[in-house]
Structure formats: structure tokens, C-alpha cells
Tab-separated table of C-alpha atoms and ligand atoms in Angstrom:
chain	number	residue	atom	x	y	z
A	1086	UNK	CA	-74.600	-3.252	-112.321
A	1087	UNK	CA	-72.840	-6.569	-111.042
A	1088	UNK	CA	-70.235	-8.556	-113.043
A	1089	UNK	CA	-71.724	-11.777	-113.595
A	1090	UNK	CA	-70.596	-14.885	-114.985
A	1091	UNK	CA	-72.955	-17.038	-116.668
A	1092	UNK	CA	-71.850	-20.858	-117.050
A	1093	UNK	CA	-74.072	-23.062	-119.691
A	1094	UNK	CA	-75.464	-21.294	-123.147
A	1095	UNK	CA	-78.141	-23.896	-124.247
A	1096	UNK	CA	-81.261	-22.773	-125.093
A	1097	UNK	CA	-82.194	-21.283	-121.611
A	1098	UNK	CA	-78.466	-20.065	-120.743
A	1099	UNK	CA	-78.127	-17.963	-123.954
A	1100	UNK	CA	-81.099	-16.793	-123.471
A	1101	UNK	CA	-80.708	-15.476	-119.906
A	1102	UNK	CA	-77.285	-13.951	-120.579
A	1103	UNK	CA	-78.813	-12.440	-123.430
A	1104	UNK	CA	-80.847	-10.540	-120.731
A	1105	UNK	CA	-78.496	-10.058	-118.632
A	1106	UNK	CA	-76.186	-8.218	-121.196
A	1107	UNK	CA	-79.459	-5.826	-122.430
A	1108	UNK	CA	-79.482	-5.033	-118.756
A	1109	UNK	CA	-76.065	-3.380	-118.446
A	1110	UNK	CA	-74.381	-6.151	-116.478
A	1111	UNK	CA	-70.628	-6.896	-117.597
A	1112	UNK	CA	-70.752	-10.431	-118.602
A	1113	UNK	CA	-67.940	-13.340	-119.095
A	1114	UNK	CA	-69.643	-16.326	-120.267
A	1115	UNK	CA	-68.394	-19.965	-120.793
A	1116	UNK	CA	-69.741	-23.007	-122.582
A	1117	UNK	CA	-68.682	-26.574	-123.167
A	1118	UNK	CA	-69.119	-26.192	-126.960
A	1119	UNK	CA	-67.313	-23.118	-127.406
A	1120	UNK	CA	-69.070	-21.719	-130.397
A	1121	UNK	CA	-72.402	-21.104	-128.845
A	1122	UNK	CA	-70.754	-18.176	-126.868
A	1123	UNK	CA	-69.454	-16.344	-130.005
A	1124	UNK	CA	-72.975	-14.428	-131.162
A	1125	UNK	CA	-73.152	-13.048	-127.606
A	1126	UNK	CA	-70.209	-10.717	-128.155
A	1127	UNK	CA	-68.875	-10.760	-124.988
A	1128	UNK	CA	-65.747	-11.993	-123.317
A	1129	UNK	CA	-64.983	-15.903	-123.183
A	1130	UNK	CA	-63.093	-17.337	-120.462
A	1131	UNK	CA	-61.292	-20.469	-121.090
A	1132	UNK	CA	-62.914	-22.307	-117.855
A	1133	UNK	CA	-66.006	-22.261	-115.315
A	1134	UNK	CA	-63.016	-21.351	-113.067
A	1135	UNK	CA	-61.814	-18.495	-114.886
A	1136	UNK	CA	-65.619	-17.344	-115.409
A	1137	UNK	CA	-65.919	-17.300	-111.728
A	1138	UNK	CA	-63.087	-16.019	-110.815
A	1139	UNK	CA	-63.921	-12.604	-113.223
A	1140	UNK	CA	-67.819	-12.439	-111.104
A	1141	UNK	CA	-69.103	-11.498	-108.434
A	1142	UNK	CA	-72.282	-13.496	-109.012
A	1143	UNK	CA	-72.032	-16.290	-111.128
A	1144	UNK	CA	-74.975	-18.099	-112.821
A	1145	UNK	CA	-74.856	-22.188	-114.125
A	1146	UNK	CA	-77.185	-23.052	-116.100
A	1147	UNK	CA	-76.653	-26.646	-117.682
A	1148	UNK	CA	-78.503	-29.773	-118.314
A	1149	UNK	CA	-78.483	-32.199	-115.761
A	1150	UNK	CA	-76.957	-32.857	-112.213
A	1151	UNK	CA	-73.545	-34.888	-114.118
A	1152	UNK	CA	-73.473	-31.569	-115.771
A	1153	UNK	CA	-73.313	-29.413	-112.904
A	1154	UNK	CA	-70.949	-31.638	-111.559
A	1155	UNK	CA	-68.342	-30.905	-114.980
A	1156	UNK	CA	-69.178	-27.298	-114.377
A	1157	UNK	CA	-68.830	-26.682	-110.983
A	1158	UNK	CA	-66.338	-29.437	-109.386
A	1159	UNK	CA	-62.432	-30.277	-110.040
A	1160	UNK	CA	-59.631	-27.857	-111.337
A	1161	UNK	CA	-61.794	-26.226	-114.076
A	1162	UNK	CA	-64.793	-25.815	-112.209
A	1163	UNK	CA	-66.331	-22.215	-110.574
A	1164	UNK	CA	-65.511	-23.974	-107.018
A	1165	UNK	CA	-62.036	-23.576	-108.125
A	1166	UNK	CA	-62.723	-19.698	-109.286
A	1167	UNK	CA	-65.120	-18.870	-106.757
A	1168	UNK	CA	-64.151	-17.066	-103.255
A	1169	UNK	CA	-66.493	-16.114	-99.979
A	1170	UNK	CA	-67.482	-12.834	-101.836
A	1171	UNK	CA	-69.025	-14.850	-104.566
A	1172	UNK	CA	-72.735	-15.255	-105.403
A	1173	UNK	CA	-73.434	-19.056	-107.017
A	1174	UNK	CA	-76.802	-18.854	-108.286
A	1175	UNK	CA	-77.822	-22.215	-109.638
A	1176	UNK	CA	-80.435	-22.275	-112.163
A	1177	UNK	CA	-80.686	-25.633	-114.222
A	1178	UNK	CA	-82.977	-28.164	-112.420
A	1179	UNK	CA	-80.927	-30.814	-110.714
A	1180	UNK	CA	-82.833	-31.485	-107.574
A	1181	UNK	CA	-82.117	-31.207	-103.471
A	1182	UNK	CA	-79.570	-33.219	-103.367
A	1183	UNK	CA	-77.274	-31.995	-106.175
A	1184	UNK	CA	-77.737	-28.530	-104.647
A	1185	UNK	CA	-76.777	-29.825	-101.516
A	1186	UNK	CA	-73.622	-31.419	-102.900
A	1187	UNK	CA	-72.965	-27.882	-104.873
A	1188	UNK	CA	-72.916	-25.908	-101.497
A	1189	UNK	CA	-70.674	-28.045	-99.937
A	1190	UNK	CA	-68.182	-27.959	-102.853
A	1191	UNK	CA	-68.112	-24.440	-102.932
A	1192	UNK	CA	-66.993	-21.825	-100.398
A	1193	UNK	CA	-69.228	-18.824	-101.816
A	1194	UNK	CA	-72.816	-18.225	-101.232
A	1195	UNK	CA	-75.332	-20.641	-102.810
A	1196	UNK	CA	-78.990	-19.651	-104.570
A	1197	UNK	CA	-80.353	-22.758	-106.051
A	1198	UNK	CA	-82.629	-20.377	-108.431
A	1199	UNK	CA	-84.828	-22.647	-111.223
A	1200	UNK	CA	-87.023	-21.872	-113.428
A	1201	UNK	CA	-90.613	-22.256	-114.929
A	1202	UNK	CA	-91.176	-20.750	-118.024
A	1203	UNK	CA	-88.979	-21.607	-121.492
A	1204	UNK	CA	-87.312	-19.965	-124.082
A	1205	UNK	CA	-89.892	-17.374	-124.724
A	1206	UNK	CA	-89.795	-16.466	-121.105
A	1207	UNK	CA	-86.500	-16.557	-120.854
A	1208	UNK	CA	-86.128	-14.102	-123.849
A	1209	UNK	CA	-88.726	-12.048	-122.591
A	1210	UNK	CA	-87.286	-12.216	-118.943
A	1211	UNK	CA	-91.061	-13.533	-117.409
A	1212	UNK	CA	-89.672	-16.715	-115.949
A	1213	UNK	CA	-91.195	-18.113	-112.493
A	1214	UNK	CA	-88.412	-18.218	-110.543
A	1215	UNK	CA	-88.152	-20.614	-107.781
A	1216	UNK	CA	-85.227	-19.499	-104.788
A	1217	UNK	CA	-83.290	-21.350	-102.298
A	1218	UNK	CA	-80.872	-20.282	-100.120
A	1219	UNK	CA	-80.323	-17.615	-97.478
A	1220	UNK	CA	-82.838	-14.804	-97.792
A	1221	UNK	CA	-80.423	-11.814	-97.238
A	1222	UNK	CA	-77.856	-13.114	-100.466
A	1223	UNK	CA	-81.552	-13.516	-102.105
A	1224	UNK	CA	-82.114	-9.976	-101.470
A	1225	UNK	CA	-78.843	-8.710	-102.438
A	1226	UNK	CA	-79.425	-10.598	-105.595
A	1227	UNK	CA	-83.017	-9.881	-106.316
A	1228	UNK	CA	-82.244	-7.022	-108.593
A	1229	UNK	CA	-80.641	-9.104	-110.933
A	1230	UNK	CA	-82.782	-11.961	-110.768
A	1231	UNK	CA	-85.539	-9.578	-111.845
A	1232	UNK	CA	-84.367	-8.636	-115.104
A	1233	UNK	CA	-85.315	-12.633	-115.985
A	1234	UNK	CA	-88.344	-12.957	-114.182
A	1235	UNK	CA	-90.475	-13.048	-110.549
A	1236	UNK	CA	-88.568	-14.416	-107.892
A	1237	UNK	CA	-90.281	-16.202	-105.410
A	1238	UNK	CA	-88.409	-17.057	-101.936
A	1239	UNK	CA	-89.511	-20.260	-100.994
A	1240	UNK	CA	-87.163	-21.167	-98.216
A	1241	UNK	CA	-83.285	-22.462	-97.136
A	1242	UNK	CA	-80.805	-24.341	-99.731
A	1243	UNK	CA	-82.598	-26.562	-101.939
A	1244	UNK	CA	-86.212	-25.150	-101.409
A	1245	UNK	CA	-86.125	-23.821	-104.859
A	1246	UNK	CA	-84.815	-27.327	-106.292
A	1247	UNK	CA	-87.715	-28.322	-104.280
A	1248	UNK	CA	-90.425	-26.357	-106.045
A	1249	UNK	CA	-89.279	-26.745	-109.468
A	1250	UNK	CA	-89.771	-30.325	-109.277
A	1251	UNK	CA	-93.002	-29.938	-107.841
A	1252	UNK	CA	-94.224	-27.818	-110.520
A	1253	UNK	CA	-92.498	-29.777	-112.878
A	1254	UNK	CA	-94.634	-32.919	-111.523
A	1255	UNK	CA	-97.700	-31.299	-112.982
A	1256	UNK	CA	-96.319	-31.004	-116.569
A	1257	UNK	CA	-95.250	-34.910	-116.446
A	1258	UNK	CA	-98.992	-35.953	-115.108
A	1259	UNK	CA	-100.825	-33.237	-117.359
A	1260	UNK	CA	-99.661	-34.352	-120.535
A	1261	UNK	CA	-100.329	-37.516	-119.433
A	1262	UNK	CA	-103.784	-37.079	-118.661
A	1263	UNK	CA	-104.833	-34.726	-121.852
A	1264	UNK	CA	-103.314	-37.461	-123.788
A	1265	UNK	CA	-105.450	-40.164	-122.335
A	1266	UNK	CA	-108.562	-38.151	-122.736
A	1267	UNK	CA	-108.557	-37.364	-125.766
A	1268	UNK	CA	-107.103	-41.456	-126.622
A	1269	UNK	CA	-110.296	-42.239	-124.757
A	1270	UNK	CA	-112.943	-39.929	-126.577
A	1271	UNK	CA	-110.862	-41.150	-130.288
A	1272	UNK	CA	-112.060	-44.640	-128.711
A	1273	UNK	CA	-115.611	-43.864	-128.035
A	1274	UNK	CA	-116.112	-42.673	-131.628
A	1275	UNK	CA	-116.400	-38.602	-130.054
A	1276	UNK	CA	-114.749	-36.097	-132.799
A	1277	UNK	CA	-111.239	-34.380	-131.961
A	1278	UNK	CA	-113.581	-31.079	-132.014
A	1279	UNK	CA	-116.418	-31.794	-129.792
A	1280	UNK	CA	-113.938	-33.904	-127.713
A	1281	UNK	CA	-112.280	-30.366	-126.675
A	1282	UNK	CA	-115.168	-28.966	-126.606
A	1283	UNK	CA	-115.869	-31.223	-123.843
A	1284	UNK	CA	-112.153	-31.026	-121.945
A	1285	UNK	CA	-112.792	-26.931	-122.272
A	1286	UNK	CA	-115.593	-27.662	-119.945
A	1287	UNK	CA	-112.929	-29.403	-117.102
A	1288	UNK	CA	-110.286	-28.719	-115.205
A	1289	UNK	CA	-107.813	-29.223	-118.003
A	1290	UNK	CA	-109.498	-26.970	-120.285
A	1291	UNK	CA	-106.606	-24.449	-120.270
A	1292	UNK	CA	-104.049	-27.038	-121.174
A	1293	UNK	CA	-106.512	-28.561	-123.808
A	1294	UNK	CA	-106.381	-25.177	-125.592
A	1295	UNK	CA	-103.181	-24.659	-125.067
A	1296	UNK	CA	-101.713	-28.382	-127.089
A	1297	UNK	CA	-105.076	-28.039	-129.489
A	1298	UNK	CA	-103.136	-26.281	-132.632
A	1299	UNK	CA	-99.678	-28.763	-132.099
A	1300	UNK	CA	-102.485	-31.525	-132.069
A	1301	UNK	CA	-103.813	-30.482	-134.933
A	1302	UNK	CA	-100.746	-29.753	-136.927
A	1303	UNK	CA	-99.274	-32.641	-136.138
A	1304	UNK	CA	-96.290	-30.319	-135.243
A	1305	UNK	CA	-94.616	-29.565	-131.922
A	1306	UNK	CA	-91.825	-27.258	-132.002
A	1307	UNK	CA	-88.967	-27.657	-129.540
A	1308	UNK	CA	-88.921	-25.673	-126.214
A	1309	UNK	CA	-88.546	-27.767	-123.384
A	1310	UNK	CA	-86.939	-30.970	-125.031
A	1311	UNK	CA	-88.172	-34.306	-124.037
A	1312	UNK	CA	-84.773	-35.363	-122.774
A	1313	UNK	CA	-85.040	-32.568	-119.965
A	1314	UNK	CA	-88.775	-33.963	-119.219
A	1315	UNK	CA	-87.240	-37.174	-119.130
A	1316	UNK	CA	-84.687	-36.223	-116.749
A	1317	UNK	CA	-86.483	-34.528	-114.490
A	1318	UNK	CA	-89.144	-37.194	-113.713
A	1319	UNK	CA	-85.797	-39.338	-113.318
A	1320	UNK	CA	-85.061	-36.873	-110.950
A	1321	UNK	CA	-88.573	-37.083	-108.842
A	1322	UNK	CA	-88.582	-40.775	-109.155
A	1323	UNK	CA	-84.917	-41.101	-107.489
A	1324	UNK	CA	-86.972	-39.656	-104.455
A	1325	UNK	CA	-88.382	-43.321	-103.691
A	1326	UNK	CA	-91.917	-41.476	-102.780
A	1327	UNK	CA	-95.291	-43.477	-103.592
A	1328	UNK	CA	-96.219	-40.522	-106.891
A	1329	UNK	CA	-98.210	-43.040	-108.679
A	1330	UNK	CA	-99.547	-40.305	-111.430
A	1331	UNK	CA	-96.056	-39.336	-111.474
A	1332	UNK	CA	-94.758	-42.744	-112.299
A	1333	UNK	CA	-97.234	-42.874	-115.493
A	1334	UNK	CA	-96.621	-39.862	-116.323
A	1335	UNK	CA	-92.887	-41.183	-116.355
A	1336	UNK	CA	-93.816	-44.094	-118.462
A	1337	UNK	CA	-95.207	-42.029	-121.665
A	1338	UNK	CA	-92.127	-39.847	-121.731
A	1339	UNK	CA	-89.949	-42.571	-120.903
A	1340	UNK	CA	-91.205	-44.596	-124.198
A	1341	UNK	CA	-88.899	-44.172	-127.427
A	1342	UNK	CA	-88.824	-41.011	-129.399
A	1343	UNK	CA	-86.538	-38.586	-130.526
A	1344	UNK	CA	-85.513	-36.703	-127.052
A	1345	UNK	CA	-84.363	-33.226	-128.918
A	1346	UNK	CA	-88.493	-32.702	-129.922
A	1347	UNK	CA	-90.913	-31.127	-127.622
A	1348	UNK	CA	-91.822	-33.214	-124.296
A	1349	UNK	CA	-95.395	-32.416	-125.521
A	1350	UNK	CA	-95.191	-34.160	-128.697
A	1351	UNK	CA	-95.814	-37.358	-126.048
A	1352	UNK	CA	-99.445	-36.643	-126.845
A	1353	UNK	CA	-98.923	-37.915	-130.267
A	1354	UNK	CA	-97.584	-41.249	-129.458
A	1355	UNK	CA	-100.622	-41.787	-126.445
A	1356	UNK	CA	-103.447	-40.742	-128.667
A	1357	UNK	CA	-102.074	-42.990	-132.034
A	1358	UNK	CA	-102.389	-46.489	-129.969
B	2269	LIG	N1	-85.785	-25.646	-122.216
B	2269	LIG	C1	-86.729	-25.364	-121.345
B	2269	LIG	O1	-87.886	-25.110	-121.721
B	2269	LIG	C2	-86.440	-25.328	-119.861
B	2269	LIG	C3	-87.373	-24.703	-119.033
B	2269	LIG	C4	-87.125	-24.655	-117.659
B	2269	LIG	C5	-85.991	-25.254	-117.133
B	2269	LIG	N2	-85.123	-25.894	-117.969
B	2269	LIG	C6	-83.934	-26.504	-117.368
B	2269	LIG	O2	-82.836	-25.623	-117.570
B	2269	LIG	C7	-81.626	-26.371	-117.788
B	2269	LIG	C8	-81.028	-25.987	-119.146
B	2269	LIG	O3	-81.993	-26.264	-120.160
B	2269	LIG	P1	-81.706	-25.899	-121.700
B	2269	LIG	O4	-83.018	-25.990	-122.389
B	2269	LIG	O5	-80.878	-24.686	-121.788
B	2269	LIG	O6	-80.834	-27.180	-122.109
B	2269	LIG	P2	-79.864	-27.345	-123.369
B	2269	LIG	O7	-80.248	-26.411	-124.461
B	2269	LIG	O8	-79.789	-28.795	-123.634
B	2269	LIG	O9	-78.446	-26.842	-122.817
B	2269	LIG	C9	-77.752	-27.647	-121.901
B	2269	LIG	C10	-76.474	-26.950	-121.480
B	2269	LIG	O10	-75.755	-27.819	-120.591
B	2269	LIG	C11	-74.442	-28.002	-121.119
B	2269	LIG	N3	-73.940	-29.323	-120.740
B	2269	LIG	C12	-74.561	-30.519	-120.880
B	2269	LIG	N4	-73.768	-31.516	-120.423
B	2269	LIG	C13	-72.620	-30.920	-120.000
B	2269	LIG	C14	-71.424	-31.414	-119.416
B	2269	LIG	N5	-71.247	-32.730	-119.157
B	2269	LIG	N6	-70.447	-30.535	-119.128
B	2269	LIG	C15	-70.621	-29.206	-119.358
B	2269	LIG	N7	-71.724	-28.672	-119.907
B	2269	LIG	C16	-72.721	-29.521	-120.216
B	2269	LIG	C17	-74.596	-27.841	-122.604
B	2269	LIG	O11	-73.340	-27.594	-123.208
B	2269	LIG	P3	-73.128	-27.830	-124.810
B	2269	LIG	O12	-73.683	-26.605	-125.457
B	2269	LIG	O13	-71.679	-28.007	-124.955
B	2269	LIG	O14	-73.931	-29.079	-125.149
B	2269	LIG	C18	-75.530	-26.630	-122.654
B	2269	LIG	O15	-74.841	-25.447	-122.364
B	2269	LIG	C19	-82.024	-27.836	-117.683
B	2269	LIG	O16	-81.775	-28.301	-116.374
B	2269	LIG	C20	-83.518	-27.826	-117.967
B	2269	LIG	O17	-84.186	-28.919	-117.403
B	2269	LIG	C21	-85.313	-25.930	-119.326
């Protein structure tokens, strides 16, 4: 069992430290807002630098790239607590280039390590797990990373940034698209029924099923917060690249709403024009 430190206990954080704890690993965890690492019963340290500096492998999981920045950079930060014999393993979704910026600010051993999959699969430890990095620290590490999910190598520092915003892509232009269907069949005078009766026969039949009860309800509980979806098609349309689905994809979740509900409660607002 490895002493790990895990750095960031929102919603996926706590969860994955959680996890880690059930598993027998000796945890020290840290968190901007201090209370949130109380119920895990474990020790606090009083800075991403003194979390590191207690691990061997040390896990951030935070919001956004500014956030990994607080977290990892400056005085406080786990470059400050981290040595050569440290594992980083960087699991928030930030993108290539924040990765990039991470391994150069840090003298240990980078994973960028995101995920797909939210809090259920993080409490449940059956996240997809996208890795970056070099494959021999992946394989020293894949033990642990297995007690929160699949792993899946997918090449050097910042593949796994990579992937996760590819995958990520498809969330941002699916919602978009079961939205507009079922706007279109409400303007063609089809019922909400037979309308997904129709969308069960096409390629987003799964997805159809999947939204049909928040849809119905009117209700969408929070997982994956539409300020994350927000910020991570931010994040793919920083790239510059011509992702025209993308882009209106982008221009649903971009329209007001309260960013703390679910990104999927987007298909409210698209099918009540
Ligand atoms: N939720 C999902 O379904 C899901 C699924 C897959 C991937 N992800 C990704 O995983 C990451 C974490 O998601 P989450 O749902 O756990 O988010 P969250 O609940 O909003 O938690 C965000 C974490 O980042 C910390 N943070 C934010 N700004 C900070 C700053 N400037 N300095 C230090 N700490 C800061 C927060 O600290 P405080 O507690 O002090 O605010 C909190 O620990 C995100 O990159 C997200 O896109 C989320």
C-alpha cells in the first residue's frame, strides 16, 4: 500500500480518496476549503506542499487549469513538497498544455490521469481513466489507479489530457443534438413519447433513454456541473481548431443558467424556445 496524497476534495476528489482510504492506502489530504476534509478522518496537512511532501504518489484533483496552478505552483504548492521519488498523478481536466506547464514545474514524475465517469463512478471506483505520461511510472502506478477505475495508456505527457477532451467533445455535441431533436419533433406537432420512440430507433437512442426520466421530471440532479461543461469546451475551443459541432455545442452551455445544476439540464432551455 503506497502513501498517497490527494490534493482537491470536490465532488470527484472526496470521492476518490474515499476509495483510496477503503483500499488500505495511508492518506494525507488537503483542500482549499478546509472543512470538506474533516468527514474523511484522515490526516490534514496545512499545504499542497506539506501533502506532497508526506506521499509518495500524490493525486490533484481540482477544477480548472487556474486551479491547478494554486495547487501545484509557488511556496505552498506540491512542486514545492514534491522530490524525484514522487509520483504526480494529475486527474482534473485541464488540457495539454496545462499538463505540459505542470511537468515542467515539477521535478517528480508526471501522470496526467482524467477521468470519464462522475460521482457514482467515482464512488464505485468504475471511472474510464485516460493516462499520460511515461508507461513504466504508469505501470508502477497501475495498482492504485485500479482501485478507481480502468486505466487506459494512451500515450506520452498530455495524451490523457488529450483523450478526455475528446471524449468530453461528444457530451458537449450530444446534448446538443438530443436537445434539438426533440425541439424539432415539439415543432412538428410529434408527442414527447412517440418522439423517443423515434430517437430509440437512431444513433442517439442510448442517450435519448438515458435524459428521458430528467426530461420528464423536469429535474436534473447535479453530477457533472455545468460550470465544468462550460469549462471544458472553453478548454477545446482555446485549441483554435475548425470543431464546428463543438462550437454549438459551446453556445447552448455557454447561454445563462445556474452553473452549479447538471450540464444536462441544457436540454431544458433548447427544447422550451
Ligand atoms: N463532476 C463530474 O462529474 C466530473 C467528471 C469527470 C471529470 N470531472 C473533472 O474533475 C475535476 C474536479 O471536478 P469536481 O466535480 O470534483 O469539481 P468540484 O466539486 O467543483 O471541486 C473542485 C475542487 O477544486 C478546488 N478548487 C477550485 N478552485 C481552486 C483554487 N483556485 N485553488 C485551490 N483549489 C481550488 C475546490 O476547492 P474548494 O472546495 O475550496 O472550492 C474543489 O476541491 C474538474 O476538472 C472536472 O471537470 C468532473
Amino acid at each position: 500500500m503506497a502513501k498517497v496524497a490527494v490534493v482537491g476534495l470536490g465532488g470527484m476528489g472526496s470521492r476518490i480518496a474515499r476509495r483510496l482510504i477503503d483500499a488500505g492506502h495511508e492518506l494525507t489530504v488537503w483542500n482549499r476549503t478546509a472543512a470538506k476534509a474533516e468527514p474523511l478522518g484522515v490526516p490534514i496537512a496545512e499545504s499542497p506542499a506539506e501533502a506532497a511532501s508526506r506521499a509518495e504518489v500524490v493525486i490533484t484533483m481540482v477544477a480548472d487549469p487556474p486551479a491547478l496552478q494554486a495547487v501545484t505552483e509557488g511556496p505552498e504548492g506540491v512542486a514545492a513538497g514534491a522530490d524525484e521519488n514522487t509520483t504526480v498523478i494529475e486527474m482534473s481536466t485541464v488540457g495539454p498544455a496545462a499538463i505540459e506547464r505542470l511537468g515542467s514545474a515539477v521535478r517528480a514524475d508526471v501522470l496526467d490521469a482524467p477521468v470519464l465517469g462522475s460521482l457514482s463512478e467515482a464512488e464505485s471506483g468504475t471511472l474510464s481513466i485516460f493516462v499520460g505520461g511515461d508507461e513504466h511510472v504508469f505501470e508502477r502506478r497501475r495498482e492504485l489507479l485500479e482501485a478507481l477505475g480502468k486505466p487506459i495508456y494512451v500515450g506520452p505527457s498530455g495524451s490523457g489530457a488529450a483523450a478526455k477532451l475528446v471524449a468530453n467533445s461528444t457530451l458537449i455535441t450530444i446534448i446538443g443534438a438530443l436537445g434539438e431533436a426533440l425541439a424539432l419533433a415539439d415543432a412538428l406537432g410529434l408527442p414527447r413519447e412517440k418522439a423517443f420512440e423515434v430517437l430509440g430507433t437512431t444513433a442517439l437512442a442510448a442517450q435519448a433513454e438515458r435524459r428521458r426520466p430528467a426530461l420528464e421530471s423536469h429535474d436534473y440532479p447535479p453530477r457533472f456541473p455545468l460550470r465544468l461543461a462550460r469549462k471544458d469546451a472553453d478548454l477545446i475551443a482555446e485549441l483554435g481548431l475548425d470543431l464546428r459541432l463543438t462550437e454549438a455545442g459551446r453556445s447552448w452551455l455557454a447561454e445563462d443558467g445556474n452553473g452549479e445544476q447538471d450540464y444536462s439540464a441544457v436540454l431544458e432551455r433548447i427544447t422550451r424556445r
